[in-house]
Coordinates of C-alpha atoms in Angstrom, one line a residue:
X143 CA 91.5 76.3 114.4
X144 CA 92.7 76.3 110.8
X145 CA 89.1 77.0 109.8
X146 CA 89.1 80.0 112.1
X147 CA 92.4 81.3 110.7
X148 CA 91.3 80.9 107.1
X149 CA 88.0 82.6 107.7
X150 CA 89.5 85.5 109.6
X151 CA 92.1 86.0 106.9
X152 CA 89.5 85.9 104.1
X153 CA 87.2 88.4 105.8
X154 CA 90.1 90.6 106.6
X155 CA 91.1 90.4 103.0
X156 CA 87.7 91.4 101.7
X157 CA 88.1 94.7 103.6
X158 CA 91.8 95.5 103.3
X159 CA 93.4 93.5 100.5
X160 CA 91.2 94.6 97.6
X161 CA 91.3 97.7 95.4
X162 CA 88.9 99.4 97.9
X163 CA 91.3 98.8 100.7
X164 CA 94.1 100.3 98.7
X165 CA 92.1 103.4 97.8
X166 CA 91.2 103.9 101.4
X167 CA 94.7 103.4 102.7
X168 CA 96.2 105.7 100.0
X169 CA 94.4 108.7 101.4
X170 CA 97.0 108.9 104.1
X171 CA 100.0 108.4 101.7
X172 CA 102.5 111.2 101.2
X173 CA 103.1 111.4 97.4
X174 CA 106.4 113.1 98.0
X175 CA 107.7 109.9 99.6
X176 CA 108.1 108.3 96.2
X177 CA 108.6 111.4 94.1
X178 CA 112.4 111.0 94.3
X179 CA 115.3 110.8 91.9
X180 CA 117.2 107.6 92.3
X181 CA 119.7 108.1 89.4
X182 CA 123.0 106.4 90.2
X183 CA 121.3 103.8 92.4
X184 CA 121.2 100.2 91.3
X185 CA 118.1 97.9 91.8
X186 CA 117.7 94.2 91.1
X187 CA 114.1 92.9 90.7
X188 CA 113.5 89.2 90.4
X189 CA 110.4 88.0 88.4
X190 CA 110.4 91.3 86.6
X191 CA 108.8 90.4 83.3
X192 CA 105.2 90.7 84.5
X193 CA 102.8 91.6 87.3
X194 CA 104.1 93.4 90.4
X195 CA 107.8 92.8 89.5
X196 CA 107.4 94.6 86.1
X197 CA 105.3 97.4 87.7
X198 CA 107.9 98.0 90.3
X199 CA 110.8 97.9 87.8
X200 CA 108.9 100.4 85.6
X201 CA 108.4 102.9 88.4
X202 CA 112.0 102.7 89.5
X203 CA 113.1 103.2 85.9
X204 CA 110.8 106.3 85.7
X205 CA 112.8 107.7 88.7
X206 CA 116.1 107.3 87.0
X207 CA 117.4 104.1 88.7
X208 CA 119.5 101.5 87.0
X209 CA 117.3 98.4 87.0
X210 CA 118.5 94.8 86.6
X211 CA 115.6 92.5 85.5
X212 CA 116.1 88.9 86.6
X213 CA 113.6 86.7 84.7
X214 CA 113.2 83.0 83.8
X215 CA 111.7 83.3 80.3
X216 CA 114.0 85.1 77.8
X217 CA 111.3 85.9 75.3
X218 CA 108.8 87.5 77.8
X219 CA 111.7 89.2 79.6
X220 CA 112.9 90.9 76.4
X221 CA 109.4 92.2 75.7
X222 CA 109.1 93.6 79.2
X223 CA 112.5 95.3 79.0
X224 CA 111.6 96.9 75.7
X225 CA 108.3 98.1 77.2
X226 CA 110.1 99.6 80.3
X227 CA 112.7 101.4 78.1
X228 CA 110.1 102.7 75.7
X229 CA 107.7 104.0 78.4
X230 CA 110.3 105.5 80.7
X231 CA 113.0 106.6 78.4
X232 CA 115.5 105.0 80.8
X233 CA 118.2 103.1 78.9
X234 CA 119.9 101.7 82.0
X235 CA 117.8 98.5 82.1
X236 CA 119.7 95.2 82.1
X237 CA 118.3 91.7 81.6
X238 CA 119.5 88.5 83.3
X239 CA 118.0 85.1 82.6
X240 CA 117.9 83.0 85.7
X241 CA 115.6 80.2 86.9
X242 CA 115.0 80.9 90.6
X243 CA 114.1 77.2 91.1
X244 CA 117.6 76.2 90.1
X245 CA 120.0 77.0 93.1
X246 CA 123.2 76.3 91.0
X247 CA 122.0 78.8 88.4
X248 CA 121.4 81.4 91.1
X249 CA 124.9 81.0 92.5
X250 CA 126.5 81.3 89.1
X251 CA 124.5 84.4 88.4
X252 CA 125.3 86.0 91.8
X253 CA 129.0 85.3 91.5
X254 CA 129.2 86.9 88.1
X255 CA 126.9 89.8 89.1
X256 CA 129.1 90.7 92.0
X257 CA 132.2 91.0 89.8
X258 CA 130.4 93.3 87.2
X259 CA 127.9 95.5 89.0
X260 CA 127.1 97.4 92.1
X261 CA 123.8 97.0 94.0
X262 CA 121.9 99.2 96.4
X263 CA 118.5 97.5 96.5
X264 CA 117.5 93.8 96.0
X265 CA 113.8 93.1 95.4
X266 CA 112.8 89.5 95.9
X267 CA 109.6 89.3 93.9
X268 CA 109.8 86.1 91.9
X269 CA 107.6 83.3 93.1
X270 CA 105.4 80.5 92.0
X271 CA 102.3 78.5 93.1
X272 CA 102.4 75.1 91.6
X273 CA 99.2 73.3 92.6
X274 CA 100.5 69.7 92.2
X275 CA 103.7 68.4 93.8
X276 CA 106.5 68.8 91.2
X277 CA 110.2 68.2 91.7
X278 CA 113.0 70.2 90.0
X279 CA 115.9 68.6 88.3
X280 CA 117.7 68.8 91.7
X281 CA 114.9 66.8 93.4
X282 CA 113.5 69.9 95.2
X283 CA 109.8 70.6 95.6
X284 CA 109.2 73.4 93.1
X285 CA 107.4 75.9 95.3
X286 CA 110.0 75.5 98.1
X287 CA 112.9 75.7 95.6
X288 CA 111.6 79.0 94.1
X289 CA 109.9 80.8 96.9
X290 CA 112.1 79.9 99.9
X291 CA 115.4 78.4 98.8
X292 CA 115.7 80.6 95.7
X293 CA 115.0 83.8 97.8
X294 CA 117.5 82.6 100.5
X295 CA 120.3 82.0 98.0
X296 CA 119.8 85.1 96.0
X297 CA 119.8 87.3 99.1
X298 CA 122.7 85.7 101.0
X299 CA 124.8 85.5 97.8
X300 CA 124.4 89.2 97.2
X301 CA 124.7 90.4 100.9
X302 CA 128.5 91.0 100.5
X303 CA 127.8 93.3 97.5
X304 CA 124.9 95.1 99.4
X305 CA 127.2 95.6 102.4
X306 CA 129.5 97.8 100.2
X307 CA 126.6 100.0 99.2
X308 CA 125.1 103.2 100.7
X309 CA 121.5 102.9 102.0
X310 CA 121.3 99.2 101.1
X311 CA 117.9 97.5 101.2
X312 CA 116.3 94.1 100.6
X313 CA 112.5 93.9 100.0
X314 CA 110.8 90.5 99.8
X315 CA 107.3 90.3 98.3
X316 CA 105.3 87.9 100.6
X317 CA 101.6 87.4 100.9
X318 CA 98.8 87.8 103.5
X319 CA 98.2 84.1 103.0
X320 CA 101.2 83.5 105.4
X321 CA 98.9 84.6 108.2
X322 CA 97.2 81.2 108.2
X323 CA 100.4 79.3 108.5
X324 CA 102.7 78.5 111.4
X325 CA 106.3 77.8 110.4
X326 CA 106.7 74.1 109.8
X327 CA 110.4 73.0 109.7
X328 CA 109.6 69.3 109.8
X329 CA 108.2 69.1 106.3
X330 CA 109.8 71.9 104.2
X331 CA 109.3 70.1 100.9
X332 CA 105.6 69.0 101.5
X333 CA 106.3 65.3 101.5
X334 CA 103.7 64.4 104.2
X335 CA 99.9 64.3 103.7
X336 CA 97.8 65.6 100.9
X337 CA 99.4 68.4 98.8
X338 CA 97.6 71.7 98.7
X339 CA 99.4 74.2 96.5
X340 CA 97.7 77.3 98.1
X341 CA 98.7 76.3 101.6
X342 CA 102.3 75.3 100.5
X343 CA 102.6 78.7 99.0
X344 CA 101.3 80.3 102.2
X345 CA 103.9 78.3 104.2
X346 CA 106.6 79.5 101.9
X347 CA 105.5 83.1 102.5
X348 CA 105.6 82.5 106.2
X349 CA 109.1 81.3 105.7
X350 CA 110.0 84.5 103.9
X351 CA 108.8 86.5 106.9
X352 CA 111.0 84.5 109.2
X353 CA 113.9 84.9 106.8
X354 CA 113.5 88.7 106.8
X355 CA 113.4 88.8 110.6
X356 CA 116.5 86.7 110.9
X357 CA 118.5 88.6 108.2
X358 CA 117.6 91.9 109.9
X359 CA 119.3 90.6 113.1
X360 CA 122.3 89.3 111.3
X361 CA 123.1 92.2 108.9
X362 CA 122.7 95.6 110.6
X363 CA 124.1 97.6 107.7
X364 CA 121.2 96.5 105.4
X365 CA 117.6 97.4 105.8
X366 CA 115.3 94.4 105.3
X367 CA 111.6 94.4 104.9
X368 CA 108.9 92.0 103.7
X369 CA 105.4 93.0 102.4
X370 CA 102.0 92.0 101.3
X371 CA 100.9 93.6 98.0
X372 CA 97.2 92.9 98.6
X373 CA 95.1 90.9 96.2
X374 CA 96.2 92.2 92.7
X375 CA 95.1 91.3 89.2
X376 CA 98.3 89.7 87.9
X377 CA 99.0 86.9 85.4
X378 CA 100.2 84.7 88.3
X379 CA 96.9 85.1 90.2
X380 CA 94.9 84.4 87.0
X381 CA 96.8 81.2 86.2
X382 CA 97.4 79.8 89.7
X383 CA 94.1 80.7 91.4
X384 CA 91.5 80.8 88.6
X385 CA 88.5 80.2 91.0
X386 CA 89.7 83.0 93.3
X387 CA 90.3 85.3 90.3
X388 CA 86.8 84.7 88.9
X389 CA 85.2 85.4 92.3
X390 CA 87.3 88.5 93.1
X391 CA 88.2 89.9 89.7
X392 CA 86.1 93.0 90.0
X393 CA 87.7 93.9 93.3
X394 CA 91.3 93.2 92.7
X395 CA 94.0 95.8 92.8
X396 CA 95.9 96.9 89.7
X397 CA 99.5 95.7 89.3
X398 CA 100.7 99.3 90.1
X399 CA 98.6 99.4 93.3
X400 CA 100.1 96.0 94.3
X401 CA 103.6 97.3 93.6
X402 CA 103.1 100.6 95.5
X403 CA 104.5 99.5 98.9
X404 CA 107.4 97.7 97.2
X405 CA 108.3 101.0 95.5
X406 CA 107.9 102.9 98.7
X407 CA 110.2 100.5 100.6
X408 CA 112.7 100.6 97.8
X409 CA 113.0 104.4 97.2
X410 CA 111.5 106.4 100.1
X411 CA 113.6 107.9 102.9
X412 CA 110.8 107.2 105.4
X413 CA 111.0 103.4 104.9
X414 CA 114.4 103.1 106.4
X415 CA 113.5 105.3 109.5
X416 CA 111.4 102.3 110.6
X417 CA 113.2 99.2 112.1
X418 CA 114.6 96.6 109.9
X419 CA 112.8 93.2 109.6
X420 CA 109.2 94.4 109.6
X421 CA 106.2 93.2 107.6
X422 CA 104.4 95.9 105.6
X423 CA 101.0 96.5 104.0
X424 CA 100.1 99.8 102.3
X425 CA 103.2 101.6 103.5
X426 CA 102.6 100.6 107.1
X427 CA 104.1 97.9 109.4
X428 CA 101.5 95.4 110.3
X429 CA 101.4 92.3 112.6
X430 CA 102.7 89.0 111.3
X431 CA 100.1 87.0 113.2
X432 CA 96.3 87.1 113.5
X433 CA 94.8 87.4 117.0
X434 CA 94.4 83.9 118.7
X435 CA 95.8 82.2 115.6
X436 CA 98.6 80.3 117.4
X437 CA 101.0 80.8 114.5
X438 CA 104.0 81.9 116.6
X439 CA 107.1 79.7 116.3
X440 CA 109.7 78.9 119.0
X441 CA 113.2 80.4 118.3
X442 CA 114.7 77.0 117.7
X443 CA 112.4 76.3 114.8
X444 CA 113.4 79.6 113.2
X445 CA 117.1 78.8 113.8
X446 CA 116.5 75.3 112.3
X447 CA 115.0 76.9 109.1
X448 CA 118.1 79.0 108.7
X449 CA 120.4 76.1 109.3
X450 CA 118.7 73.8 106.7
X451 CA 118.6 76.5 104.1
X452 CA 122.3 77.3 104.6
X453 CA 123.1 73.6 104.2
X454 CA 121.2 73.5 101.0
X455 CA 122.8 76.7 99.9
X456 CA 126.4 75.6 100.5
X457 CA 125.7 72.2 98.8
X458 CA 124.6 73.9 95.6
X459 CA 127.3 76.5 95.8
X460 CA 129.9 73.8 95.7
X461 CA 128.1 72.1 92.9
X462 CA 127.9 75.3 90.8
X463 CA 131.6 76.1 91.3
X464 CA 132.5 72.5 90.6

């Protein structure tokens, strides 16, 4: 059955996830949806120094928004900030250096940020695909620490600030790869069996979909969404999936095309007219499971994921304050 899921996902991707799929889908887009002035609204974008994160930050800056770039590498982040300011003329671009694989660091950042800034929109874009099992200094598997726990802590830590804002939104950048994974709460840190970085990443992305659905139920005053950017030509794809990149490079979306739905979810009035908690592709809600794929999870597994992440979160919060 895993062979079936992977094959269906790849064939589907050849049609929909490439540049051609975007060009076809974009024929039904309403340009006015994103031709908006967001001056006075504050946006936080993680992983904003390159790829889809930078493309999103740049487009928000063009529309007058205040943009907080959360990046791990100070040198690359400063270059990205300068590029955004120069190209958009928007001076309200702020830089924060945070390693999303370090939960204590995220908590320290979030506590400080809440005391100094307002926030209307959080965009969880930062992620990694490490192809060999690596542990962080806290003993966490690195993909899980960054993609799942990092996203969980950043979001839950900033929920109190978002709840004070008008038209608050949280957008998480997932992947269509999650379609081949069923939530597995018994091995969140990939300790059992052979390690496959691509499948671990896909599992993390399934976890992000579940998180979004659960947050939407818990926080009714915030609009949550999760999305698939399609297959885009980004530095992360080139470094983490070199074979895939070589095979598909002539068909990959541009970074701006990959970022289009993130931008739409972040700024358009139409996005929040749809229910909170949905999974989007090319400005449309799409199913989170392939037909006959058996990737649905029982509610108790989804509840267990939230419980485990909250336990981790509180543990590292205490350590950061201590």
